[in-house]
XYZ file of C-alpha atoms in Angstrom:
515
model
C -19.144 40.871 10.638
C -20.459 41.573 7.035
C -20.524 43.400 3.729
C -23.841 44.741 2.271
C -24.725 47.658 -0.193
C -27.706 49.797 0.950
C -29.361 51.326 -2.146
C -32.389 52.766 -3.218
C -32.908 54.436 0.364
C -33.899 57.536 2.351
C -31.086 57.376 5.166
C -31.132 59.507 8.033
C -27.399 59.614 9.165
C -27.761 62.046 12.267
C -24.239 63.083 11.479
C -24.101 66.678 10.610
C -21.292 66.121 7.784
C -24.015 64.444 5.572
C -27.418 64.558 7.118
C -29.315 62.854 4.504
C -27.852 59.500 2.028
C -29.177 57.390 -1.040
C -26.489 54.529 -0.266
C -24.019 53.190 1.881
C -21.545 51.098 1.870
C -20.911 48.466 4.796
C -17.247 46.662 5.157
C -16.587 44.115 7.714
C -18.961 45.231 9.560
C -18.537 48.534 9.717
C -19.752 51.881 7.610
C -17.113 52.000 4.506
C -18.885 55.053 2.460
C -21.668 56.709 1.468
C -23.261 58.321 -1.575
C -20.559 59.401 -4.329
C -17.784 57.741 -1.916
C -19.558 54.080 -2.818
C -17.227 52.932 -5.805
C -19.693 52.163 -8.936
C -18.724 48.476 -8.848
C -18.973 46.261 -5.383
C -18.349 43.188 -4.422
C -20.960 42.867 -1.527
C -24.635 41.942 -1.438
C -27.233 44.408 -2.184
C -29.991 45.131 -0.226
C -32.553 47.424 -2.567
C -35.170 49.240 -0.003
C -37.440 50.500 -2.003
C -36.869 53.783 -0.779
C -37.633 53.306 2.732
C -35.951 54.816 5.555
C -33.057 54.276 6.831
C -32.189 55.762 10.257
C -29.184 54.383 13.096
C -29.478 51.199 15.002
C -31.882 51.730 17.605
C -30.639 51.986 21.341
C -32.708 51.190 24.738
C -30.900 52.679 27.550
C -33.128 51.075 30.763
C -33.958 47.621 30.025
C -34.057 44.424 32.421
C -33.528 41.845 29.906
C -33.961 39.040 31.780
C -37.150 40.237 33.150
C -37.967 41.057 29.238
C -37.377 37.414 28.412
C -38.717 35.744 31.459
C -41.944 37.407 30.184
C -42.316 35.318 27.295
C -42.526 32.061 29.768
C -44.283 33.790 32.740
C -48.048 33.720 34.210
C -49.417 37.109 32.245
C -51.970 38.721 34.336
C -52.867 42.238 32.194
C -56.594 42.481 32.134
C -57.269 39.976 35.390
C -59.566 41.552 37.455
C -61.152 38.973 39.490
C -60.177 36.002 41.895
C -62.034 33.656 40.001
C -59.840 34.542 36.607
C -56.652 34.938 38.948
C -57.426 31.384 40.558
C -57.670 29.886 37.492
C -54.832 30.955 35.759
C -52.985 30.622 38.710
C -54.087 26.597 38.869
C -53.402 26.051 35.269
C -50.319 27.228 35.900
C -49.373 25.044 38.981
C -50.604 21.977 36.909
C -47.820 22.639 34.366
C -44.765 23.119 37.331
C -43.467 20.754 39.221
C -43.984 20.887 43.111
C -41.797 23.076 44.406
C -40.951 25.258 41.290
C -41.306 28.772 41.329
C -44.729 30.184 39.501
C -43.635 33.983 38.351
C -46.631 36.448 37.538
C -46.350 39.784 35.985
C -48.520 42.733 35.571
C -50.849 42.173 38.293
C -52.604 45.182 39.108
C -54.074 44.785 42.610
C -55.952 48.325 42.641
C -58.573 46.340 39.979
C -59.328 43.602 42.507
C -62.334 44.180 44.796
C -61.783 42.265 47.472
C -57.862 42.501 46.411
C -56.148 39.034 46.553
C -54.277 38.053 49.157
C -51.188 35.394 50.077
C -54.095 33.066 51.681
C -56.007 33.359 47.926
C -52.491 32.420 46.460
C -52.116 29.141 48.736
C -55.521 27.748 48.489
C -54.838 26.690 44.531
C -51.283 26.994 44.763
C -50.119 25.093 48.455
C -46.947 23.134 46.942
C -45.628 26.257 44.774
C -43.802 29.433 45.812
C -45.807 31.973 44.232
C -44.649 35.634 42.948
C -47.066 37.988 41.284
C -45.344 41.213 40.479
C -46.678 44.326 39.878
C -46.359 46.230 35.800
C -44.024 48.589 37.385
C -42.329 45.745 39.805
C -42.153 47.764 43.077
C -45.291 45.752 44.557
C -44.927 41.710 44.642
C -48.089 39.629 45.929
C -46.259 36.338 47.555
C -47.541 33.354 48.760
C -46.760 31.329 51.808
C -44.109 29.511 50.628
C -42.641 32.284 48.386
C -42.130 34.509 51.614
C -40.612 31.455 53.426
C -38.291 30.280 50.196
C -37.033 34.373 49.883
C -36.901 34.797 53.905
C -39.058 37.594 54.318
C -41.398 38.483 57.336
C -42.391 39.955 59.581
C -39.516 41.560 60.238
C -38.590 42.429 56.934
C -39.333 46.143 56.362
C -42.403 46.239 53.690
C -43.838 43.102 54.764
C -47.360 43.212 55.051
C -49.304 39.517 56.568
C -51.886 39.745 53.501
C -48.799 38.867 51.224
C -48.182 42.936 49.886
C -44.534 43.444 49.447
C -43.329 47.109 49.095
C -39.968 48.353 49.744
C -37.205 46.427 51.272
C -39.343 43.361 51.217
C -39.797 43.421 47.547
C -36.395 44.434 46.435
C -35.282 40.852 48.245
C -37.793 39.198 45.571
C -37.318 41.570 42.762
C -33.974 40.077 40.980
C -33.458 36.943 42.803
C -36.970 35.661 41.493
C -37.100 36.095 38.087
C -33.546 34.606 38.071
C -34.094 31.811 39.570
C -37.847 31.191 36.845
C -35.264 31.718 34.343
C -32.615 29.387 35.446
C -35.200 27.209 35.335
C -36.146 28.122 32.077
C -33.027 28.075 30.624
C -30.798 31.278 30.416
C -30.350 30.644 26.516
C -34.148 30.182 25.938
C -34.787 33.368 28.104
C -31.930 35.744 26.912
C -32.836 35.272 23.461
C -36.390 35.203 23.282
C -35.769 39.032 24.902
C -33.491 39.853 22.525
C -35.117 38.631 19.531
C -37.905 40.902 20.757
C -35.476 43.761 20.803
C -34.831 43.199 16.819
C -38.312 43.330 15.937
C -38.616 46.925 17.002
C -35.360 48.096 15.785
C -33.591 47.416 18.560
C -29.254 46.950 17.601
C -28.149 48.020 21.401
C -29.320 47.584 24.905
C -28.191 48.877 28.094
C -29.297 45.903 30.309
C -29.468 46.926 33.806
C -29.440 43.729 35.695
C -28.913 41.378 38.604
C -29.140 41.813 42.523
C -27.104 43.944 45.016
C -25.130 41.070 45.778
C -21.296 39.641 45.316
C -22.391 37.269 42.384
C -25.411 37.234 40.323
C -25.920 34.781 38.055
C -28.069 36.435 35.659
C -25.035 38.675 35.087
C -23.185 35.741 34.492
C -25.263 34.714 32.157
C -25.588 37.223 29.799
C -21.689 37.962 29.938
C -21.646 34.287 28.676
C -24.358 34.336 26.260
C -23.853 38.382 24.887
C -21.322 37.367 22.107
C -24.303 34.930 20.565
C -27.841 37.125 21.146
C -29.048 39.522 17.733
C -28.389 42.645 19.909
C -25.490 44.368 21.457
C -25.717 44.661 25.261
C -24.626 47.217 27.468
C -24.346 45.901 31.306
C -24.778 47.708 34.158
C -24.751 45.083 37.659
C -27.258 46.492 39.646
C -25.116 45.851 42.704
C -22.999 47.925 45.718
C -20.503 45.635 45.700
C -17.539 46.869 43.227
C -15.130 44.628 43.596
C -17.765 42.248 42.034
C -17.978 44.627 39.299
C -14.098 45.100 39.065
C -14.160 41.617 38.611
C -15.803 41.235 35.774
C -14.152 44.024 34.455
C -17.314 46.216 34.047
C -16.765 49.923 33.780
C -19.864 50.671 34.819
C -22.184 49.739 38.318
C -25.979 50.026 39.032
C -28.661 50.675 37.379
C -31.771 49.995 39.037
C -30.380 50.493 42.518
C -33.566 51.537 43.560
C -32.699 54.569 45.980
C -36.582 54.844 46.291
C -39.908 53.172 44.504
C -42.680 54.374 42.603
C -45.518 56.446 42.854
C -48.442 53.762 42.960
C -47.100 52.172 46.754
C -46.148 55.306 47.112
C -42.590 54.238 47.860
C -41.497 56.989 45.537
C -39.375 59.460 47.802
C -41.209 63.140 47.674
C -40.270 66.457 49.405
C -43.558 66.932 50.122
C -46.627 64.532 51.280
C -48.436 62.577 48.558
C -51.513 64.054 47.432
C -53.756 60.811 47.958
C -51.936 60.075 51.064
C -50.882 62.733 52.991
C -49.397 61.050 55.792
C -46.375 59.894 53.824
C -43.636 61.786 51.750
C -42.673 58.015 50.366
C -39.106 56.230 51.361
C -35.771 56.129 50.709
C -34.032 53.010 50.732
C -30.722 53.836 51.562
C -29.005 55.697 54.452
C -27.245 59.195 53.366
C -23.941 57.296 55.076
C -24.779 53.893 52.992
C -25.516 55.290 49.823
C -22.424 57.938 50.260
C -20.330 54.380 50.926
C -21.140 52.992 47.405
C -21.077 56.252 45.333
C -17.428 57.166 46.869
C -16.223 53.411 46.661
C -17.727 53.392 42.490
C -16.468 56.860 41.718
C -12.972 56.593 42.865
C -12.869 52.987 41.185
C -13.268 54.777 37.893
C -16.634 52.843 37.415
C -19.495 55.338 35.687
C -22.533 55.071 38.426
C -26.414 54.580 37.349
C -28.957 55.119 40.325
C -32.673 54.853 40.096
C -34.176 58.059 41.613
C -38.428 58.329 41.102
C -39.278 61.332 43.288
C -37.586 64.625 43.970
C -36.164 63.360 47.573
C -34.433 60.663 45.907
C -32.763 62.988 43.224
C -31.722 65.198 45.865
C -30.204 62.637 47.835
C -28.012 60.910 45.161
C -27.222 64.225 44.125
C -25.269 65.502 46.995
C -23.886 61.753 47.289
C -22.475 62.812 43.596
C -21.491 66.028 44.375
C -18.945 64.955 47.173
C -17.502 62.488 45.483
C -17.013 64.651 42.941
C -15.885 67.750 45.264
C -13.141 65.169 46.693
C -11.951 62.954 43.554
C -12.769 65.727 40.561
C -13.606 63.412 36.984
C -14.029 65.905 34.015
C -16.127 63.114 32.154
C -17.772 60.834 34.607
C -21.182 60.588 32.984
C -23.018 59.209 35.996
C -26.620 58.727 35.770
C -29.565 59.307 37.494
C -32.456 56.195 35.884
C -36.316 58.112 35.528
C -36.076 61.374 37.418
C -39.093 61.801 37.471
C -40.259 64.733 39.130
C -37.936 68.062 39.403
C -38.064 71.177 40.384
C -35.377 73.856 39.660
C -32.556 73.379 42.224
C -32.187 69.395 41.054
C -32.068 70.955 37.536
C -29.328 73.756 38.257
C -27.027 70.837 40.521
C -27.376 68.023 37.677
C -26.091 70.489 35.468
C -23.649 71.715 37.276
C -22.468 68.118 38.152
C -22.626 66.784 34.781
C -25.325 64.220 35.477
C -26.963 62.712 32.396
C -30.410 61.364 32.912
C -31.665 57.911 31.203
C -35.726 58.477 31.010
C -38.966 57.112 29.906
C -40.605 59.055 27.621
C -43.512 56.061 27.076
C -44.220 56.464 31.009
C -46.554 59.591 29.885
C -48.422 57.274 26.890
C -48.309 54.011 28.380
C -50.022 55.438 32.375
C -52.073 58.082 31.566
C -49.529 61.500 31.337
C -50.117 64.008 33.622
C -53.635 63.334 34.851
C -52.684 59.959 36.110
C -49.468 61.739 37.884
C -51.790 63.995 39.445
C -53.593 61.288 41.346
C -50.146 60.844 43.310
C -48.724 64.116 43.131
C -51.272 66.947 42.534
C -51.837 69.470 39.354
C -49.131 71.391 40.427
C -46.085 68.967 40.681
C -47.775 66.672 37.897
C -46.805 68.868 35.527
C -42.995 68.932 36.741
C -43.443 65.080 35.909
C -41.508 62.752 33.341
C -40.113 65.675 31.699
C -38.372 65.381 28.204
C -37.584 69.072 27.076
C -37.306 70.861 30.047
C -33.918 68.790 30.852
C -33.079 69.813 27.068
C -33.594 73.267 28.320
C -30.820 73.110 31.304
C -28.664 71.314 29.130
C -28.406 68.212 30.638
C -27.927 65.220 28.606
C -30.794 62.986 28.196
C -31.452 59.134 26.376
C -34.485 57.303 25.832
C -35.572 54.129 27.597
C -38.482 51.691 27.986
C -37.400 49.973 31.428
C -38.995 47.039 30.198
C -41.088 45.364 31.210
C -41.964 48.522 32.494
C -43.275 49.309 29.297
C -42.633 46.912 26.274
C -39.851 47.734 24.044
C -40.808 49.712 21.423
C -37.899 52.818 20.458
C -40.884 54.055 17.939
C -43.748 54.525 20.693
C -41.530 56.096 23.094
C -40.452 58.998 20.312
C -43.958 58.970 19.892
C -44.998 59.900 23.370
C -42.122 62.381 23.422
C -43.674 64.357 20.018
C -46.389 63.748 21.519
C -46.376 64.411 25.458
C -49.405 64.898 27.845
C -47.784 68.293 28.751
C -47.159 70.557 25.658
C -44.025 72.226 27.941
C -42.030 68.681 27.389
C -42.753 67.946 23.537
C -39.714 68.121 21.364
C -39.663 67.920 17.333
C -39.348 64.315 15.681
C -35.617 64.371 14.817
C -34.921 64.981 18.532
C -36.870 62.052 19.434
C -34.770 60.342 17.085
C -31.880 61.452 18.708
C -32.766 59.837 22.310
C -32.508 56.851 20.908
C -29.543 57.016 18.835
C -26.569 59.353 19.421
C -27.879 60.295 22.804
C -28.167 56.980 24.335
C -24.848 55.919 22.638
C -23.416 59.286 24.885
C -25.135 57.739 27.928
C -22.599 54.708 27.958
C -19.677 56.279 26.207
C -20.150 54.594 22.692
C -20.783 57.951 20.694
C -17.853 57.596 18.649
C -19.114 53.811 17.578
C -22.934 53.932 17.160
C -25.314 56.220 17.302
C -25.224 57.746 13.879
C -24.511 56.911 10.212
C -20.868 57.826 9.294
C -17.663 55.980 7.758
C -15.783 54.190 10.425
C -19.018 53.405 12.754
C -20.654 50.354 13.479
C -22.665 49.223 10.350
C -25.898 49.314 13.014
C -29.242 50.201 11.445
C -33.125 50.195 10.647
C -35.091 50.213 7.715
C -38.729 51.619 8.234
C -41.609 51.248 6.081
C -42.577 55.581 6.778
C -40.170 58.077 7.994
C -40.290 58.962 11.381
C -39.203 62.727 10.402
C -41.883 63.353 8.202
C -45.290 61.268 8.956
C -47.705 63.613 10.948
C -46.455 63.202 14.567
C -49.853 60.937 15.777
C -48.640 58.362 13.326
C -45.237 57.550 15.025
C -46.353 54.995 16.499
C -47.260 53.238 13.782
C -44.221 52.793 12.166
C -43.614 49.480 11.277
C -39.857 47.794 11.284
C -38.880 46.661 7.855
C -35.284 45.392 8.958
C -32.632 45.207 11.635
C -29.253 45.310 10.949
C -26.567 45.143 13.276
C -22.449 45.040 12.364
C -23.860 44.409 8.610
C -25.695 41.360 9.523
C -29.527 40.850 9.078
C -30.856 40.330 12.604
C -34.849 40.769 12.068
C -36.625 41.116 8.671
C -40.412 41.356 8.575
C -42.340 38.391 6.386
C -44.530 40.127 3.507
C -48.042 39.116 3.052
C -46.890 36.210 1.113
C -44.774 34.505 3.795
C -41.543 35.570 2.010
C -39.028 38.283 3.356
C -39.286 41.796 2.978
C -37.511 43.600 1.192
C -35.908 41.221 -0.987
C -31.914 40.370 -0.690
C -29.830 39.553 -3.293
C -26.893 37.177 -2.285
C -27.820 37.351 1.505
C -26.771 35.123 3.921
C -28.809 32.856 5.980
């Protein structure tokens, strides 16, 4: 914890008692004052902006950060769209593993591929090495061989398919368990804080890090527990896993996160009322039995725990919904705040229950940039429901409370390109104004996981967590969001990121700033 004086500065607060500040005072860590409240002489090192803006630590609520680190160390295959690139990459990287060691690949898009790889592809340059090449949105894995005999999954496993394809319950036994075990042997330290160094760049002072396996231990849960205290960004942890006594354990008062109750759209895994437009014969899947799902949500609820499910299509919604509902119709919680993760496609009576429930909704605003916005949705769903897809404003209009995400490595972090894509939406219904942009990632998300009255906003008494930004976010014309570059990070008063000037030197300058 540290003392600094912010001067010279345009700083959005986002508390309504003093919207706008010139200076602010930071003690221990923690807001002291503000504007006339700042005493004339201070004791504390001053940090002169320039007059650029100041608005509240950032906050991601969806992000796997082990996943997010593991990508700094993984096989990246954006862009590969042959077998000869794929095999080569691929070898290079089996030259630089031992025999035996994992090889993790993200971002392989198969639809590029023409013929599409297969596991037989993966063996021919890769026979010693379990291979796992995971999809950008990670709900299709291409395995090798070995992988599929190293993670037990066959024939018999339900989303198995013999070319190597796993969708469903065949990928979610890869999904966790193998980036944890790349970054094991990475190191968890190396892998933890290359993500979260990452998260400072962009402004990033909080991150709701939905994590692990459905399983009675996890160790990259472990992990970050153990390493939190040390990383340059506060974490959030939600243990994707049914088992709450686990979570009990570790004294978490939250569970989930990515329990994926369905998939996604492109395996069309994604649970829909109503057939798939590209592929009629199927309405998608739901992984979980009403009674099974029911189980968990009863078991979580009545353990006090606050409840984060991952619901794509409107089938899924519905279901976790009336799993909420009777929990909540037999064990009544006035402020339970359990989530529903993406939501991505409504229609009026899973607007009117979350309401009425009191079901806040963690979403993805850069979903519409970073895939194409409505016309890509309508590949999957039609016109008609594409535009009842990855809404932003319309969950604004039923009043029910919303935060702003990335699920990376979804989509990269980046808190300024998703406000950019919600300004700036495919569908002009689901645009809202800059400062509530702002607001997804600040208070909102600090609502989302019960830390309103510590971050969130700018006011005496809260966590001394903010960003200093070379434009205002409030005022550029709404296309330039996205550019917004991060001048500094700031969290509890201490300097986490601070962007080199042409010269090599740090930006802005400090005066009697610590290492």
């Amino acid at each position: 914890m540290h003392d600094l004086l912010i001067t010279n500065a345009r700083i959005h607060t986002l508390d309504a008692a003093r919207p706008l500040a010139r200076r602010m005072l930071v003690r221990a860590g923690r807001i002291a004052a503000l504007d006339e409240a700042v005493p004339d002489a201070v004791d504390a090192p001053v940090l002169d902006l320039g007059g650029a803006t100041v608005v509240p630590g950032l906050i991601d609520s969806h992000v796997h950060l082990v996943w997010t680190g593991v990508r700094h160390f993984a096989l990246r295959l954006a862009g590969v769209t042959t077998l000869a690139e794929l095999r080569e990459r691929l070898a290079a990287a089996a030259e630089q593993r031992a025999p035996g060691q994992l090889i993790l690949g993200l971002d392989l898009d198969m639809e590029a591929f023409d013929p599409a790889p297969t596991a037989a592809d993966l063996d021919a340059v890769a026979p010693r090495h379990p291979v796992l090449l995971k999809g950008d949105t990670g709900h299709l894995t291409l395995a090798n061989t070995l992988a599929m005999q190293h993670f037990a999954v066959g024939p018999t496993t339900p989303g198995w398919h013999a070319d190597g394809r796993l969708i469903g319950a065949a990928n979610t036994a890869v999904a966790w368990r193998g980036p944890n075990e790349f970054a094991a042997a990475i190191g968890w330290e190396r892998v933890l804080r290359a993500a979260a160094e990452e998260a400072a760049r962009v402004g990033l002072t909080t991150l709701h890090a939905l994590e692990g396996a459905d399983a009675a231990d996890d160790p990259g849960v472990r992990a970050l527990l153990q390493q939190a205290s040390r990383l340059p960004v506060r974490t959030v942890v939600y243990w994707q896993t049914t088992h709450v006594a686990a979570a009990q354990a570790l004294s978490l008062p939250r569970i989930g996160g990515c329990i994926w109750i369905d998939g996604d759209f492109g395996p069309h895994t994604a649970a829909l009322k109503q057939p798939y437009a590209d592929c009629p014969c199927t309405c998608g899947e739901l992984y979980l039995s009403d009674e099974r799902l029911q189980a968990f949500v009863d078991a979580a609820h009545t353990a006090g725990l606050q409840i984060a499910l991952h619901c794509v299509g409107d089938a899924a919604v519905a279901q976790v919904l009336r799993a909420y509902r009777r929990a909540l119709e037999r064990w009544p919680r006035a402020d339970h705040r359990h989530r529903i993760e993406h939501f991505e496609v409504y229609d009026d009576d899973l607007l009117r229950e979350a309401r009425a429930l009191g079901i806040a909704v963690a979403l993805q605003p850069a979903f519409d940039g970073y895939f194409g916005g409505i016309a890509h949705n309508a590949q999957y769903l039609g016109w008609e429901r594409a535009q009842r897809a990855d809404a932003i404003a319309t969950f604004d209009r039923h009043g029910i409370p919303i935060g702003g995400g990335s699920d990376s490595t979804v989509t990269p972090l980046g808190p300024l390109y998703g406000m950019h894509c919600a300004v700036n939406h495919s569908n002009p219904r689901e645009r809202v104004t800059p400062e509530r942009a702002l607001r997804l990632w600040t208070i909102d998300n600090a609502y989302l996981a019960f830390e309103e009255h510590d971050k969130g906003s700018l006011a005496p008494g809260k966590l001394a967590d903010f960003v200093a930004l070379d434009a205002d976010p409030l005022a550029v014309a709404p296309a330039s969001i996205k550019d917004i570059q991060v001048r500094l990070t700031v969290m509890g008063g201490a300097i986490t990121y601070q962007r080199a000037a042409p010269d090599g030197n740090a930006a802005p300058a400090a005066r009697n700033a610590w290492p």
